[in-house]
Amino acid sequence: MIRLDGVTKTYGGFGLDVDVELGNEITAVIGPSGSGKSTLLEIVSGFETPDSGSVFLNDRPLDGVSPEQRNIGMVFQRPTLFPHLPVRENIEYGTAISDDEIRDLCELLEIDGLLDADRSPETLSGGEKRRVSVARAIVTDPDALLLDEPTTGLDEPIRRRLKYELRCVLADLDIPCIYVTHDQNEASVVADSVAVMRDGTVLQQGSYEEILESPRNEFVADFVGIENLIRGEIRETDSGRTVVDTGVAWVEPEPTVLDDGNVSKSDVCVGILPESVTVTENTRVDGGRRTQTRPHRFDGMPINSIDCTVERVISERGSQTVFLDCGLSETFKAVVNSGVTVNEGDDVAVEFDGSDVVVV
Amino acid sequence: MIRLDGVTKTYGGFGLDVDVELGNEITAVIGPSGSGKSTLLEIVSGFETPDSGSVFLNDRPLDGVSPEQRNIGMVFQRPTLFPHLPVRENIEYGTAISDDEIRDLCELLEIDGLLDADRSPETLSGGEKRRVSVARAIVTDPDALLLDEPTTGLDEPIRRRLKYELRCVLADLDIPCIYVTHDQNEASVVADSVAVMRDGTVLQQGSYEEILESPRNEFVADFVGIENLIRGEIRETDSGRTVVDTGVAWVEPEPTVLDDGNVSKSDVCVGILPESVTVTENTRVDGGRRTQTRPHRFDGMPINSIDCTVERVISERGSQTVFLDCGLSETFKAVVNSGVTVNEGDDVAVEFDGSDVVVV
Amino acid sequence: FGGDYTFFGLLGAILAVYLLYPFVTFFAGAQGNGISVADFTRPEVISAAKYSLTTAPISTAVATAFGVPLAYFLSRSEFRGKLLVDSLVILPLVLPPVVGGVLLLTGFGSFTPVGQVANSLGLTLTDSYIGIISAQTFVASPFVVITSRAGFDSVEEYERASRSLGKGPVETFFRVSLPLTSGHILAGVALTFARSIGEFGATMMTAYNPHTMPTQIWVTFISRGVYATLPIVAVLVTFGLAVVVGIR
Amino acid sequence: FGGDYTFFGLLGAILAVYLLYPFVTFFAGAQGNGISVADFTRPEVISAAKYSLTTAPISTAVATAFGVPLAYFLSRSEFRGKLLVDSLVILPLVLPPVVGGVLLLTGFGSFTPVGQVANSLGLTLTDSYIGIISAQTFVASPFVVITSRAGFDSVEEYERASRSLGKGPVETFFRVSLPLTSGHILAGVALTFARSIGEFGATMMTAYNPHTMPTQIWVTFISRGVYATLPIVAVLVTFGLAVVVGIR
C-alpha cells in the first residue's frame, strides 16, 4: 500500500497537492502533460522531496529515506538499460539470482532468448528493451513498482501486445503498481483502478467503469472518452418531467439524477458515449411522400434523440464511426455496427437510452 | 497527383524502393519505425535526392527541383513554428495575405483568437501550435501537402478532436496529402486511403476497408488491427468441405477462397477481427448436469467456433474486451457488447461468421 | 536529487579552492604593495589597452564574418575533405599558441613571399597591428566556428519549414537560421573576443611590439615585479568575468 | 540537404585557407632551411620534451582526479554559491594565461606564505617541476571539468535506475555514471592534456626555467630563428592532430 498524506510540492508556476491511497493493485495515473504525473512518481521514488506531507509504503513513512533504501522498482519512459552491461547483467544489476530463477522470469516476460552470451542491450528491439527493463525492476522483489509511460514510442501492434502482457505480469506481483500513461485505453487494459490528474491534483480515483458511470466533471468525462458532452439547463416540462434542455433536444437521464439533490446547479453538461448511441434514418419514403419519423417526442421536443446530418462515416474494424452535425457547437460522434447503413449527407436521428446518459 | 516512379534510396543498411501513385486525396502512410515513411516524405519534399527514379507532381518531374521551388507544403512532427516571429508572421511567412483571408483561414482552424497583437508561438498550447503550423503550410496554396505525425505528443482528448478537424480541412484542399502516422486509428479517421510500409517498400495500398477485407500478408493484417491471427493448414474434410485446420477448430471462410485458386500454399493464416467475434457460454446447467453446448460442429470438430477460457475482461466505453486462452500460442481477443456477461475463468466458445474471416 | 554527494563535493572543493586562491592572494597582495589608482593611468597601461582594444574587436569581427559562414557550410553540406576542414577548425584550439605564432611567421613574416608583397604595398604583417590581428584571428576563430556550428546543427528542421514555404537557402539563412542561432553565435563571439584579448603566445611571435595587454603584463612583470601588473590584470579579470556571466 | 550553399562555402573557405596556409609554409620552409633529423636530438629539444612529457601527464592526472568529482558534484547537487563555482571553473578558460601566471605567482611564489612553508620543507613551487604543473593545472583543468559535467548531465536517468535498484550514490557513480561518461571524460582528458602540453603564458611566469616545449620554442626562436623550432613544433603539431582525431 502506498499512501500520500497531504503531499505538496511547488516549483516554478506549478504546484502538486495530493492526498491518495493506492492499494496492492495496479493504479493507472492519467492526465494531460503538465498535470503532475511524473512529479508524483518522483516523490514516491524519493528523487524529489515534498515541501510538506509524507509518503507511506505499507505504513512505513518514507521521509528522509533515500531512493536506494525504499525498495521501490522503477520502469522509465526510456528503457534506460545500462548500455555497457550485457542483458543478463542488466537484469541482475539489482540482485544476483540463480539460473533457474532468471530463466523463469525471462520466460514469463518472453525474453528468454536474450540471455545468450554477452548480448548487448543496444541490439534489442524497442519491445524487448521494455521487457528487459521490467524484468530488471521486478527481480529485486520490490515493495512497489512505478512505471512511467513504459510503452511510449513503440509501434502499435507491439504496444497492443505488451500492454496486455504487462497487465498479467504486474497483477501477479500483488504489490502497489503506479502506471503513468496518457492513453486511457492503455489505462483500462493494464490497471485495476484509475486516478485522473490535472493541475497537480487527483480529480477522481476509482475503477475505469466507476469513472465512466459517474465522472466528477466535464474534464474527467472528456478524458476517459465520453466524447459527446452537451451543455444544457435543467428544467421541468409542462407535464412535470425533469429534463436537461440542450436547445436541440431534451435529455432525460434514467434513473433521474436531476431532481434527487445530487445535482445542485441548473447549468449542467450531459455526456453520452459514442458507443451508446444508435443512428436511425430520419426520413421515410411514405407513399412517395417523405415524412420524418420522430421516435421519441414529448411536448413537441425530441427526448433522448437528436436530429442531425451525417458529416462523415469512417469504417474501421467491425464498426463505423459517424460524425454528425446536430446544430451544436461540437460535432456529435456515434460508433455503430458495421451493418447499419449511413451515408454522408443523410438526415438521421441519434438516439440513446436514458440510462447511458451521465450528468456532470 | 504525386507519382514516385521506381524511386530508390540506400543508406546505411537501409534501402527504400517505392513505386506508387497518390491521387488528390489524403493518403495515410503507416508502418513501423524504420520502415521508410520519413525518407519517403524527404524525397517527395526534395530534402533528399533519390538514388534512382523520379518524383512527379501533377505530371511535372521534380528531378533537380529544389525544395523551395516544388510548392509542396509540410507539417512536421515538432510544430517548428519560428519562435522569433509572432503567430501572424509565422502564418504569413510563406506569403502575405489579406486580413480577410487570414481571418477565414484561422476561423476554419479555430485559431482566430491567436492573431491578437504580437503573440509569440511559444505561448501556445500543443494543439494550437499544430493548427498554426497547418495554417502556415496551406496559406501558400501548395500543390501537395506532407504531414509527418502531426498529432504526436498531444494529449488524447486534444488529439482526438484535432485528427477529425484535420480530416475536414485537408479534404477541402483537394490536393494530394501524405499523412504519415503510426496509429492505424488515426489513419482511418484522417485518410481516404492507406499505404502500409515495411522495410522501405509499400506492402499494400488501398482504402482502409479494402485492406481490412483482404490484407496482403500477416504483417499488414496485424498492423491494421486484425489481432487474432491463427496459423493452420488447408485440408479437405471427409465430407468434401475445404477448411483451415487450426488444431483447435476448423475455420471455413465464406465465400470460400481456399479452393478457388487464390490461395496456393497449404500453410495459411486466418484472421478474425476482435470486433467480429461473439462469445457464448459454453456450459449449460441442464437438470443439474453440466453439458457443453457445441453450436457448430462438423465431423467432430468445431467449425468457426473455438472453445476457450476467459483470462481477463476489460470494460470500456460501451464494450468489453475479452482476452481468451484458446490453447493457441497467442491470446485470442474479442470485443463484445457491454450487455454480454462474461467472467474471468469462464469456459466459453468464441464464434465468428465465415464471411468475417480473412485468409492470408 | 535526494542523495549524499559529500564525497564528491570534498574532492571537488580542492580543485575549486586551488582555482579561487590565486585571485584572493593577488588582489589582497596588490593592496599591500602600494599599487594605487594612479597606476591605471601609466602610459604603458594606456598604450597596451589601446592596442588590445583596437585589435581584439577587429580579430573577432574577421573571425565572425568568415567563421559563421564556414560553420553554416560545415553544418549543411557534405563534401570530400570535410573531415579535414572539421579538424583544421579545431586544431588551433588544441595547438600551443606559440606554435601558432611560429607557423604564422613562416606564412606572413617579412621575408616570406606574402610578407614581401605586403611590404611593397606599404603593409607590415608582423610587429604591427596586422601582426596582432593575424595571431588573434588564427588562435581565437575556432570558438565562433564551433559554437555557431552547434547552433546551426540544431535548427535544420526550422530551415526545412522555411524552404518548404518557398524561401531559398540565402533568404532562409538570414530570416530563420541567423536569428534562431543568435544565442550560440553571440556566445562564440564572446569567447573569441576573450581569447583574442588574452592572446599571448602567438602574439609574442608575430608582434612582440607593439605590446598588447598580455605582452605588457610580461614586460611589466620582468621589469617591475608581479604586483605592478595589477592594472592590466584587473582589467582582464573583469573582462573574463563579464564573458563568463555573458555566456550563461 | 538539397540546396546551393556555394555562397557560404566561398566565404568560409577564406578562413579555412587562412588556417591551413601557415602549416604548409612552415613545413615547406623548414625543408628549404636545412633542418634535418639530427636537430630532433639536440640536447635542448630532448630536455624540453622531457620536462613537458613528465609534467603534462601529472597536471592532467591532478585535474582529472579532482575535476571529475567536481563536475559530478556540480551536475548533481544544488547548493548556495553554485553559480560562483560554475563561473570559477570556466574563468581560467577565458582568462589570458599570463594573467593566470601572475595570479599563481602571488599565491605560490617564493615570498608568499605558502611558498615559504614549501621552501622550509625543501619544495620550490616556482621555476621547478611543481611550478610547471601548477600553471598547467590552473589553465587546463576547466576542459576536463566542463566535458565531464556535460557527460554527467546526460546520464541522470540511468543513475535513477541504479538507485531504484538499491545502489547508493557512490556505487552508482562507479558502476554506472563513470562507465557511461567515459567518452566525455576521455575527451576532456585529451583536451586538458593538449592544453597542458601547450601551456606557455602561465608557465613563462611560474616556471620560465626549466624550459617546457613551448618555452623552448620561444627561446630557440629568439636565439636561432623561426625554422630552428621545427623539431618541437613538429612534435606538438603531431600531438594536436592526435587529440583532434581522438576526440572525434
PDB file of N, CA, C and O in Angstrom, chain A residues 241-266:
ATOM      1  N   ARG A 241     -42.029  16.430 -16.001  1.00  0.00           N
ATOM      2  CA  ARG A 241     -40.790  15.647 -16.070  1.00  0.00           C
ATOM      3  C   ARG A 241     -39.600  16.588 -15.945  1.00  0.00           C
ATOM      4  O   ARG A 241     -39.634  17.711 -16.418  1.00  0.00           O
ATOM      5  N   THR A 242     -38.555  16.115 -15.301  1.00  0.00           N
ATOM      6  CA  THR A 242     -37.361  16.947 -15.177  1.00  0.00           C
ATOM      7  C   THR A 242     -36.352  16.503 -16.235  1.00  0.00           C
ATOM      8  O   THR A 242     -35.966  15.335 -16.299  1.00  0.00           O
ATOM      9  N   VAL A 243     -35.948  17.429 -17.084  1.00  0.00           N
ATOM     10  CA  VAL A 243     -35.069  17.093 -18.202  1.00  0.00           C
ATOM     11  C   VAL A 243     -33.958  18.134 -18.289  1.00  0.00           C
ATOM     12  O   VAL A 243     -34.020  19.180 -17.651  1.00  0.00           O
ATOM     13  N   VAL A 244     -32.954  17.824 -19.102  1.00  0.00           N
ATOM     14  CA  VAL A 244     -31.949  18.821 -19.449  1.00  0.00           C
ATOM     15  C   VAL A 244     -32.293  19.340 -20.837  1.00  0.00           C
ATOM     16  O   VAL A 244     -32.378  18.570 -21.793  1.00  0.00           O
ATOM     17  N   ASP A 245     -32.501  20.638 -20.911  1.00  0.00           N
ATOM     18  CA  ASP A 245     -32.854  21.242 -22.189  1.00  0.00           C
ATOM     19  C   ASP A 245     -31.564  21.683 -22.886  1.00  0.00           C
ATOM     20  O   ASP A 245     -30.890  22.603 -22.434  1.00  0.00           O
ATOM     21  N   THR A 246     -31.214  21.000 -23.966  1.00  0.00           N
ATOM     22  CA  THR A 246     -29.956  21.311 -24.651  1.00  0.00           C
ATOM     23  C   THR A 246     -30.155  22.260 -25.818  1.00  0.00           C
ATOM     24  O   THR A 246     -29.214  22.550 -26.538  1.00  0.00           O
ATOM     25  N   GLY A 247     -31.417  22.683 -26.012  1.00  0.00           N
ATOM     26  CA  GLY A 247     -31.682  23.550 -27.157  1.00  0.00           C
ATOM     27  C   GLY A 247     -32.128  22.747 -28.361  1.00  0.00           C
ATOM     28  O   GLY A 247     -33.061  23.116 -29.034  1.00  0.00           O
ATOM     29  N   VAL A 248     -31.451  21.631 -28.644  1.00  0.00           N
ATOM     30  CA  VAL A 248     -31.834  20.823 -29.808  1.00  0.00           C
ATOM     31  C   VAL A 248     -32.651  19.609 -29.395  1.00  0.00           C
ATOM     32  O   VAL A 248     -33.255  18.949 -30.226  1.00  0.00           O
ATOM     33  N   ALA A 249     -32.625  19.269 -28.129  1.00  0.00           N
ATOM     34  CA  ALA A 249     -33.399  18.127 -27.648  1.00  0.00           C
ATOM     35  C   ALA A 249     -33.436  18.191 -26.131  1.00  0.00           C
ATOM     36  O   ALA A 249     -32.654  18.890 -25.501  1.00  0.00           O
ATOM     37  N   TRP A 250     -34.392  17.449 -25.581  1.00  0.00           N
ATOM     38  CA  TRP A 250     -34.388  17.263 -24.132  1.00  0.00           C
ATOM     39  C   TRP A 250     -33.657  15.953 -23.837  1.00  0.00           C
ATOM     40  O   TRP A 250     -33.865  14.952 -24.528  1.00  0.00           O
ATOM     41  N   VAL A 251     -32.886  15.979 -22.798  1.00  0.00           N
ATOM     42  CA  VAL A 251     -32.196  14.755 -22.386  1.00  0.00           C
ATOM     43  C   VAL A 251     -32.691  14.391 -20.998  1.00  0.00           C
ATOM     44  O   VAL A 251     -32.681  15.221 -20.086  1.00  0.00           O
ATOM     45  N   GLU A 252     -33.154  13.176 -20.888  1.00  0.00           N
ATOM     46  CA  GLU A 252     -33.728  12.737 -19.610  1.00  0.00           C
ATOM     47  C   GLU A 252     -32.969  11.499 -19.119  1.00  0.00           C
ATOM     48  O   GLU A 252     -33.178  10.396 -19.599  1.00  0.00           O
ATOM     49  N   PRO A 253     -32.068  11.697 -18.181  1.00  0.00           N
ATOM     50  CA  PRO A 253     -31.316  10.545 -17.669  1.00  0.00           C
ATOM     51  C   PRO A 253     -32.241   9.622 -16.891  1.00  0.00           C
ATOM     52  O   PRO A 253     -33.276  10.054 -16.384  1.00  0.00           O
ATOM     53  N   GLU A 254     -31.862   8.376 -16.795  1.00  0.00           N
ATOM     54  CA  GLU A 254     -32.717   7.403 -16.108  1.00  0.00           C
ATOM     55  C   GLU A 254     -31.831   6.455 -15.311  1.00  0.00           C
ATOM     56  O   GLU A 254     -30.889   5.884 -15.896  1.00  0.00           O
ATOM     57  N   PRO A 255     -31.930   6.189 -14.042  1.00  0.00           N
ATOM     58  CA  PRO A 255     -32.899   6.901 -13.205  1.00  0.00           C
ATOM     59  C   PRO A 255     -32.550   8.367 -13.114  1.00  0.00           C
ATOM     60  O   PRO A 255     -31.388   8.730 -13.187  1.00  0.00           O
ATOM     61  N   THR A 256     -33.525   9.209 -12.931  1.00  0.00           N
ATOM     62  CA  THR A 256     -33.247  10.645 -12.967  1.00  0.00           C
ATOM     63  C   THR A 256     -32.380  11.053 -11.786  1.00  0.00           C
ATOM     64  O   THR A 256     -32.562  10.591 -10.667  1.00  0.00           O
ATOM     65  N   VAL A 257     -31.360  11.827 -12.080  1.00  0.00           N
ATOM     66  CA  VAL A 257     -30.490  12.321 -11.021  1.00  0.00           C
ATOM     67  C   VAL A 257     -30.642  13.827 -10.913  1.00  0.00           C
ATOM     68  O   VAL A 257     -29.964  14.478 -10.146  1.00  0.00           O
ATOM     69  N   LEU A 258     -31.586  14.349 -11.733  1.00  0.00           N
ATOM     70  CA  LEU A 258     -31.664  15.802 -11.842  1.00  0.00           C
ATOM     71  C   LEU A 258     -32.388  16.427 -10.661  1.00  0.00           C
ATOM     72  O   LEU A 258     -32.076  17.532 -10.257  1.00  0.00           O
ATOM     73  N   ASP A 259     -33.370  15.699 -10.100  1.00  0.00           N
ATOM     74  CA  ASP A 259     -34.136  16.319  -9.027  1.00  0.00           C
ATOM     75  C   ASP A 259     -33.978  15.542  -7.723  1.00  0.00           C
ATOM     76  O   ASP A 259     -34.779  15.650  -6.829  1.00  0.00           O
ATOM     77  N   ASP A 260     -32.935  14.736  -7.615  1.00  0.00           N
ATOM     78  CA  ASP A 260     -32.781  13.967  -6.376  1.00  0.00           C
ATOM     79  C   ASP A 260     -31.751  14.608  -5.438  1.00  0.00           C
ATOM     80  O   ASP A 260     -31.281  13.990  -4.503  1.00  0.00           O
ATOM     81  N   GLY A 261     -31.379  15.833  -5.743  1.00  0.00           N
ATOM     82  CA  GLY A 261     -30.458  16.521  -4.839  1.00  0.00           C
ATOM     83  C   GLY A 261     -28.989  16.320  -5.173  1.00  0.00           C
ATOM     84  O   GLY A 261     -28.124  17.007  -4.658  1.00  0.00           O
ATOM     85  N   ASN A 262     -28.676  15.371  -6.062  1.00  0.00           N
ATOM     86  CA  ASN A 262     -27.283  15.148  -6.411  1.00  0.00           C
ATOM     87  C   ASN A 262     -26.732  16.262  -7.304  1.00  0.00           C
ATOM     88  O   ASN A 262     -25.551  16.536  -7.294  1.00  0.00           O
ATOM     89  N   VAL A 263     -27.605  16.836  -8.103  1.00  0.00           N
ATOM     90  CA  VAL A 263     -27.170  17.912  -8.974  1.00  0.00           C
ATOM     91  C   VAL A 263     -27.762  19.201  -8.441  1.00  0.00           C
ATOM     92  O   VAL A 263     -28.988  19.334  -8.353  1.00  0.00           O
ATOM     93  N   SER A 264     -26.930  20.114  -8.038  1.00  0.00           N
ATOM     94  CA  SER A 264     -27.449  21.307  -7.389  1.00  0.00           C
ATOM     95  C   SER A 264     -27.508  22.494  -8.340  1.00  0.00           C
ATOM     96  O   SER A 264     -28.331  23.372  -8.211  1.00  0.00           O
ATOM     97  N   LYS A 265     -26.638  22.492  -9.349  1.00  0.00           N
ATOM     98  CA  LYS A 265     -26.644  23.638 -10.254  1.00  0.00           C
ATOM     99  C   LYS A 265     -27.688  23.427 -11.345  1.00  0.00           C
ATOM    100  O   LYS A 265     -28.159  22.302 -11.550  1.00  0.00           O
ATOM    101  N   SER A 266     -28.040  24.475 -12.031  1.00  0.00           N
ATOM    102  CA  SER A 266     -29.037  24.304 -13.077  1.00  0.00           C
ATOM    103  C   SER A 266     -28.390  24.194 -14.461  1.00  0.00           C
ATOM    104  O   SER A 266     -28.952  23.601 -15.364  1.00  0.00           O
TER     105      SER A 266
END
